[in-house]
Coordinates of C-alpha atoms and ligand atoms in Angstrom, one line a residue:
M1 CA 131.7 75.9 -40.7
K2 CA 128.7 77.0 -42.9
L3 CA 128.1 80.3 -44.4
G4 CA 126.9 82.4 -41.9
D5 CA 128.2 80.6 -39.1
P6 CA 128.8 82.9 -36.0
E7 CA 132.2 80.7 -35.2
I8 CA 133.5 82.5 -38.6
P9 CA 135.5 86.1 -38.1
I10 CA 133.3 88.8 -39.3
E11 CA 135.5 89.8 -42.0
V12 CA 135.3 86.3 -43.7
R13 CA 131.6 86.2 -43.3
E14 CA 131.5 89.8 -45.3
K15 CA 133.5 88.2 -47.7
Q16 CA 131.9 85.0 -47.8
A17 CA 128.5 87.0 -48.1
M18 CA 129.8 89.2 -51.0
A19 CA 131.2 86.1 -53.1
A20 CA 127.9 84.4 -52.9
A21 CA 126.1 87.3 -53.9
T22 CA 128.1 87.8 -57.1
P23 CA 126.7 85.6 -59.9
V24 CA 129.3 83.4 -61.6
P25 CA 129.7 84.2 -64.4
A26 CA 128.8 87.7 -63.9
F27 CA 126.8 87.9 -67.0
S28 CA 124.5 85.1 -68.1
R29 CA 123.6 84.5 -71.5
D30 CA 120.3 86.3 -71.5
E31 CA 122.0 89.1 -70.3
V32 CA 124.9 89.1 -73.4
K33 CA 126.1 87.8 -76.5
V34 CA 129.7 87.3 -76.7
I35 CA 131.4 86.7 -80.0
F36 CA 134.9 85.8 -79.6
V37 CA 137.1 86.5 -82.9
L38 CA 140.7 85.0 -83.2
G39 CA 143.2 84.3 -85.8
G40 CA 146.8 85.4 -86.6
P41 CA 148.8 88.5 -86.1
G42 CA 147.3 91.0 -88.6
V43 CA 144.9 88.8 -90.4
G44 CA 142.4 91.3 -90.4
K45 CA 140.4 91.0 -87.1
G46 CA 140.2 94.6 -86.2
T47 CA 139.2 95.2 -89.5
Q48 CA 136.2 92.9 -90.1
C49 CA 134.9 93.6 -86.4
A50 CA 134.7 97.5 -87.5
H51 CA 132.2 95.9 -90.4
L52 CA 130.3 94.4 -87.8
V53 CA 129.7 97.3 -85.7
R54 CA 128.7 99.4 -88.5
D55 CA 126.0 97.0 -89.5
Y56 CA 124.9 94.6 -86.5
N57 CA 125.6 97.4 -83.7
F58 CA 128.0 95.1 -82.0
V59 CA 130.5 96.2 -79.6
H60 CA 133.7 96.1 -80.3
L61 CA 136.6 95.5 -77.3
S62 CA 139.9 94.2 -78.5
A63 CA 141.9 92.8 -75.4
G64 CA 145.2 94.7 -77.2
D65 CA 143.8 98.3 -77.6
L66 CA 142.2 97.5 -73.7
L67 CA 145.9 96.6 -72.9
R68 CA 147.8 99.4 -75.0
A69 CA 145.2 101.9 -73.1
E70 CA 146.3 100.3 -69.9
Q71 CA 149.6 100.9 -70.7
A72 CA 149.5 104.0 -71.4
R73 CA 147.3 105.2 -68.4
E74 CA 149.3 107.4 -65.9
G75 CA 149.7 105.5 -62.9
S76 CA 149.0 102.5 -63.9
E77 CA 151.0 99.5 -61.9
F78 CA 151.1 97.2 -65.1
G79 CA 152.1 99.9 -67.9
E80 CA 155.8 98.3 -67.5
L81 CA 154.9 94.3 -67.8
I82 CA 152.5 95.2 -70.5
S83 CA 154.3 97.3 -72.6
T84 CA 157.0 94.6 -72.2
Y85 CA 154.7 91.4 -73.1
I86 CA 153.5 93.1 -76.1
R87 CA 157.1 94.2 -77.4
E88 CA 158.1 90.1 -76.6
G89 CA 155.1 89.0 -78.2
K90 CA 154.2 86.9 -75.0
I91 CA 150.6 86.7 -73.4
V92 CA 150.0 89.2 -70.6
P93 CA 149.0 87.6 -66.9
Q94 CA 144.9 86.4 -67.8
E95 CA 143.8 88.3 -64.4
I96 CA 144.9 91.7 -66.1
T97 CA 143.3 91.3 -69.6
I98 CA 140.1 89.6 -67.8
A99 CA 139.9 92.4 -65.3
L100 CA 139.6 95.1 -68.2
L101 CA 137.6 93.1 -70.3
R102 CA 135.3 92.5 -67.6
N103 CA 135.2 97.0 -66.7
A104 CA 134.6 97.3 -70.3
M105 CA 131.7 95.0 -70.5
Q106 CA 130.4 96.1 -67.2
D107 CA 130.4 99.8 -68.4
E108 CA 128.1 98.9 -71.7
V109 CA 126.1 96.9 -69.9
K110 CA 125.2 99.7 -68.2
T111 CA 124.1 101.8 -71.1
G112 CA 121.9 98.9 -72.2
R113 CA 124.7 97.6 -75.3
T114 CA 125.0 93.8 -74.8
K115 CA 126.7 92.2 -78.0
F116 CA 130.6 91.6 -77.6
L117 CA 132.8 91.0 -80.2
I118 CA 135.9 90.2 -78.1
D119 CA 138.6 90.8 -80.7
G120 CA 142.0 89.1 -79.9
F121 CA 140.7 86.8 -76.8
P122 CA 141.1 84.1 -75.4
R123 CA 144.9 83.9 -76.6
K124 CA 145.7 80.7 -74.3
M125 CA 143.5 78.1 -72.8
D126 CA 143.7 79.7 -68.8
Q127 CA 142.4 83.1 -70.2
A128 CA 139.1 81.3 -72.0
V129 CA 138.3 78.7 -69.0
K130 CA 138.4 82.0 -66.8
F131 CA 136.5 84.0 -68.8
E132 CA 133.7 81.9 -68.9
E133 CA 133.6 80.7 -65.9
D134 CA 133.5 84.1 -64.4
V135 CA 132.2 86.8 -67.3
A136 CA 130.6 85.1 -69.3
V137 CA 129.5 81.6 -71.8
S138 CA 130.5 82.8 -75.4
E139 CA 128.2 81.8 -78.4
F140 CA 131.1 81.2 -80.7
T141 CA 134.1 82.1 -82.1
L142 CA 135.0 83.6 -85.2
Y143 CA 138.4 81.9 -86.9
F144 CA 140.2 84.0 -89.4
E145 CA 143.0 82.5 -91.4
C146 CA 145.4 83.5 -93.5
T147 CA 149.0 82.3 -94.5
E148 CA 151.7 83.8 -92.5
E149 CA 152.8 85.4 -95.2
V150 CA 150.2 87.4 -96.2
M151 CA 149.8 88.2 -92.3
L152 CA 153.3 89.9 -92.4
H153 CA 153.2 91.5 -95.4
R154 CA 149.9 93.2 -93.7
L155 CA 151.6 93.9 -90.1
L156 CA 154.9 95.3 -92.2
K157 CA 152.6 97.9 -94.3
R158 CA 150.7 98.6 -90.9
G159 CA 154.1 99.6 -89.4
E160 CA 154.9 101.9 -91.5
T161 CA 152.1 104.3 -90.0
S162 CA 150.7 102.6 -86.8
G163 CA 153.2 103.6 -84.7
R164 CA 152.7 100.3 -82.5
A165 CA 155.7 98.8 -81.0
D166 CA 155.2 94.9 -82.0
D167 CA 154.9 96.0 -85.9
N168 CA 158.7 95.1 -86.4
I169 CA 159.9 91.9 -87.6
E170 CA 161.3 90.9 -84.3
S171 CA 157.9 91.5 -82.9
I172 CA 155.9 89.8 -85.2
K173 CA 158.1 86.2 -85.4
K174 CA 157.5 86.0 -81.8
R175 CA 153.7 86.9 -82.6
F176 CA 153.7 84.1 -84.7
K177 CA 155.0 81.8 -82.5
T178 CA 153.0 82.5 -79.7
F179 CA 150.1 82.1 -81.8
V180 CA 151.1 79.0 -83.4
E181 CA 152.0 77.5 -79.7
T182 CA 149.4 79.0 -77.3
S183 CA 146.4 80.5 -79.2
M184 CA 145.8 77.8 -81.9
P185 CA 145.1 75.2 -79.2
V186 CA 142.2 77.2 -77.6
I187 CA 140.8 77.6 -81.2
D188 CA 140.8 73.2 -81.4
Y189 CA 139.6 73.3 -78.1
Y190 CA 136.6 75.5 -79.4
R191 CA 136.0 73.6 -82.3
T192 CA 135.9 70.5 -79.9
Q193 CA 133.0 71.9 -78.8
N194 CA 131.6 73.1 -82.7
K195 CA 131.7 76.5 -81.8
V196 CA 134.2 77.7 -84.5
I197 CA 133.0 79.6 -87.5
T198 CA 136.2 80.0 -89.9
V199 CA 136.7 82.5 -92.5
P200 CA 139.5 82.3 -95.1
C201 CA 140.9 85.8 -95.0
E202 CA 143.4 86.2 -97.7
K203 CA 141.0 88.0 -100.2
T204 CA 140.5 91.7 -100.3
K205 CA 138.5 93.2 -97.2
E206 CA 135.2 93.6 -98.5
E207 CA 135.2 90.1 -99.9
V208 CA 136.3 88.7 -96.9
Y209 CA 133.5 90.7 -95.2
D210 CA 130.8 89.3 -97.7
L211 CA 132.2 85.9 -97.1
L212 CA 132.1 86.6 -93.3
K213 CA 128.7 87.7 -93.6
E214 CA 127.7 84.6 -95.8
K215 CA 128.7 82.4 -92.8
I216 CA 127.4 84.2 -90.1
S217 CA 123.9 84.8 -92.0
D218 CA 122.0 82.5 -89.5
R219 CA 123.8 83.6 -86.3
M220 CA 122.9 87.4 -86.6
S221 CA 119.4 87.3 -84.6
I222 CA 121.6 86.8 -81.1
Ligands
ATP301 N1 141.8 91.2 -96.4 C1 142.9 92.3 -96.3 N2 143.2 92.5 -97.7 C2 144.4 93.5 -97.3 N3 144.9 94.2 -96.0 C3 144.1 94.4 -94.8 C4 143.1 93.3 -95.1 N4 142.4 93.0 -93.8 C5 143.2 93.9 -92.9 N5 144.2 94.9 -93.7 C6 145.2 95.2 -92.9 O1 145.9 94.8 -92.7 C7 146.5 95.1 -91.2 C8 146.4 94.4 -89.8 O2 144.9 94.2 -90.3 P1 144.0 94.6 -88.7 O3 144.8 95.4 -87.5 O4 142.5 94.1 -89.0 O5 144.5 92.9 -88.5 P2 144.5 92.5 -86.8 O6 144.2 91.0 -86.9 O7 143.4 93.3 -85.9 O8 145.9 92.5 -86.4 P3 146.6 92.3 -84.9 O9 146.5 90.9 -84.5 O10 148.1 92.7 -84.7 O11 145.9 93.0 -83.8 C9 145.8 96.8 -91.5 O12 146.5 97.6 -91.9 C10 144.4 96.4 -92.5 O13 144.1 97.6 -93.1
LIG302 O1 144.4 88.6 -74.8 C1 145.4 88.9 -74.6 C2 145.2 89.9 -76.3 C3 146.6 90.5 -76.2 N1 147.5 90.2 -75.9 C4 148.8 91.1 -76.2 O2 148.9 92.2 -76.6 C5 149.6 91.9 -77.9 C6 148.5 92.5 -79.3 O3 147.5 92.4 -79.5 P1 146.7 92.5 -80.7 O4 145.3 91.6 -80.5 O5 147.6 91.9 -81.9 O6 146.1 94.0 -80.7 C7 149.6 90.7 -78.1 O7 150.7 89.9 -78.7 C8 149.7 90.3 -76.6 O8 151.2 90.2 -76.4 C9 147.7 89.6 -74.4 O9 148.5 89.6 -73.9 N2 146.6 89.1 -74.1
MG303 MG1 143.8 93.6 -83.9

């Protein structure tokens, strides 16, 4: 049976037509530029993204922030699930996170903003594959690197005021484990494609940003 075949029920033909009309991925590399921002918990991804937004007019989409907003949204059917996954340092099923990212990107593209820093995503191989198939192909990945000792110190300090349910020692240990076991393979995967720019993050925020700018200076015309 072919698309449009009159033997196929009308509802099925309508669905086929809609699927055929939706481009895959939703945004081409001409329409949007996507940079993934990865690194261990508390390494400074959000901090460095804020600098890039200030200086280069990127849209900063933190997958964690989008999940926290969805968790807090009244009437969300995923609120409890997200809350549990975040506390346990586990990766929320990709369908939820990708839908949130896709919607947020669509809103921005409508207003003409097309350069995205996607922070803290993809954290698991299935997310990487599905996002690039369905939403957009990334230009490259920024990988912020630091020792666990330094990250732990930063997270515990942030936890004094952040109010985040996962800035406590039990959750932090679980987040580190998830990062090593589940997220590092994503970085390794993009490394095999020569799409990773690694930035050491032990120094001060300003020193890290100077190094970051140096490392991406030839990519900022995107
Ligand atoms: N280079 C740095 N030196 C010292 N403190 C830093 C540095 N970079 C970030 N911080 C601080 O460390 C904490 C974590 O930074 P940030 O929130 O940017 O990390 P993150 O990678 O986005 O964390 P998460 O993975 O939990 O979202 C914040 O309190 C931030 O102010
Ligand atoms: O793609 C993602 C990104 C994040 N999560 C969950 O959110 C927390 C917090 O993320 P931050 O980037 O540290 O703000 C993370 O530990 C995961 O539980 C996710 O599931 N999927
Ligand atoms: Mg963050």
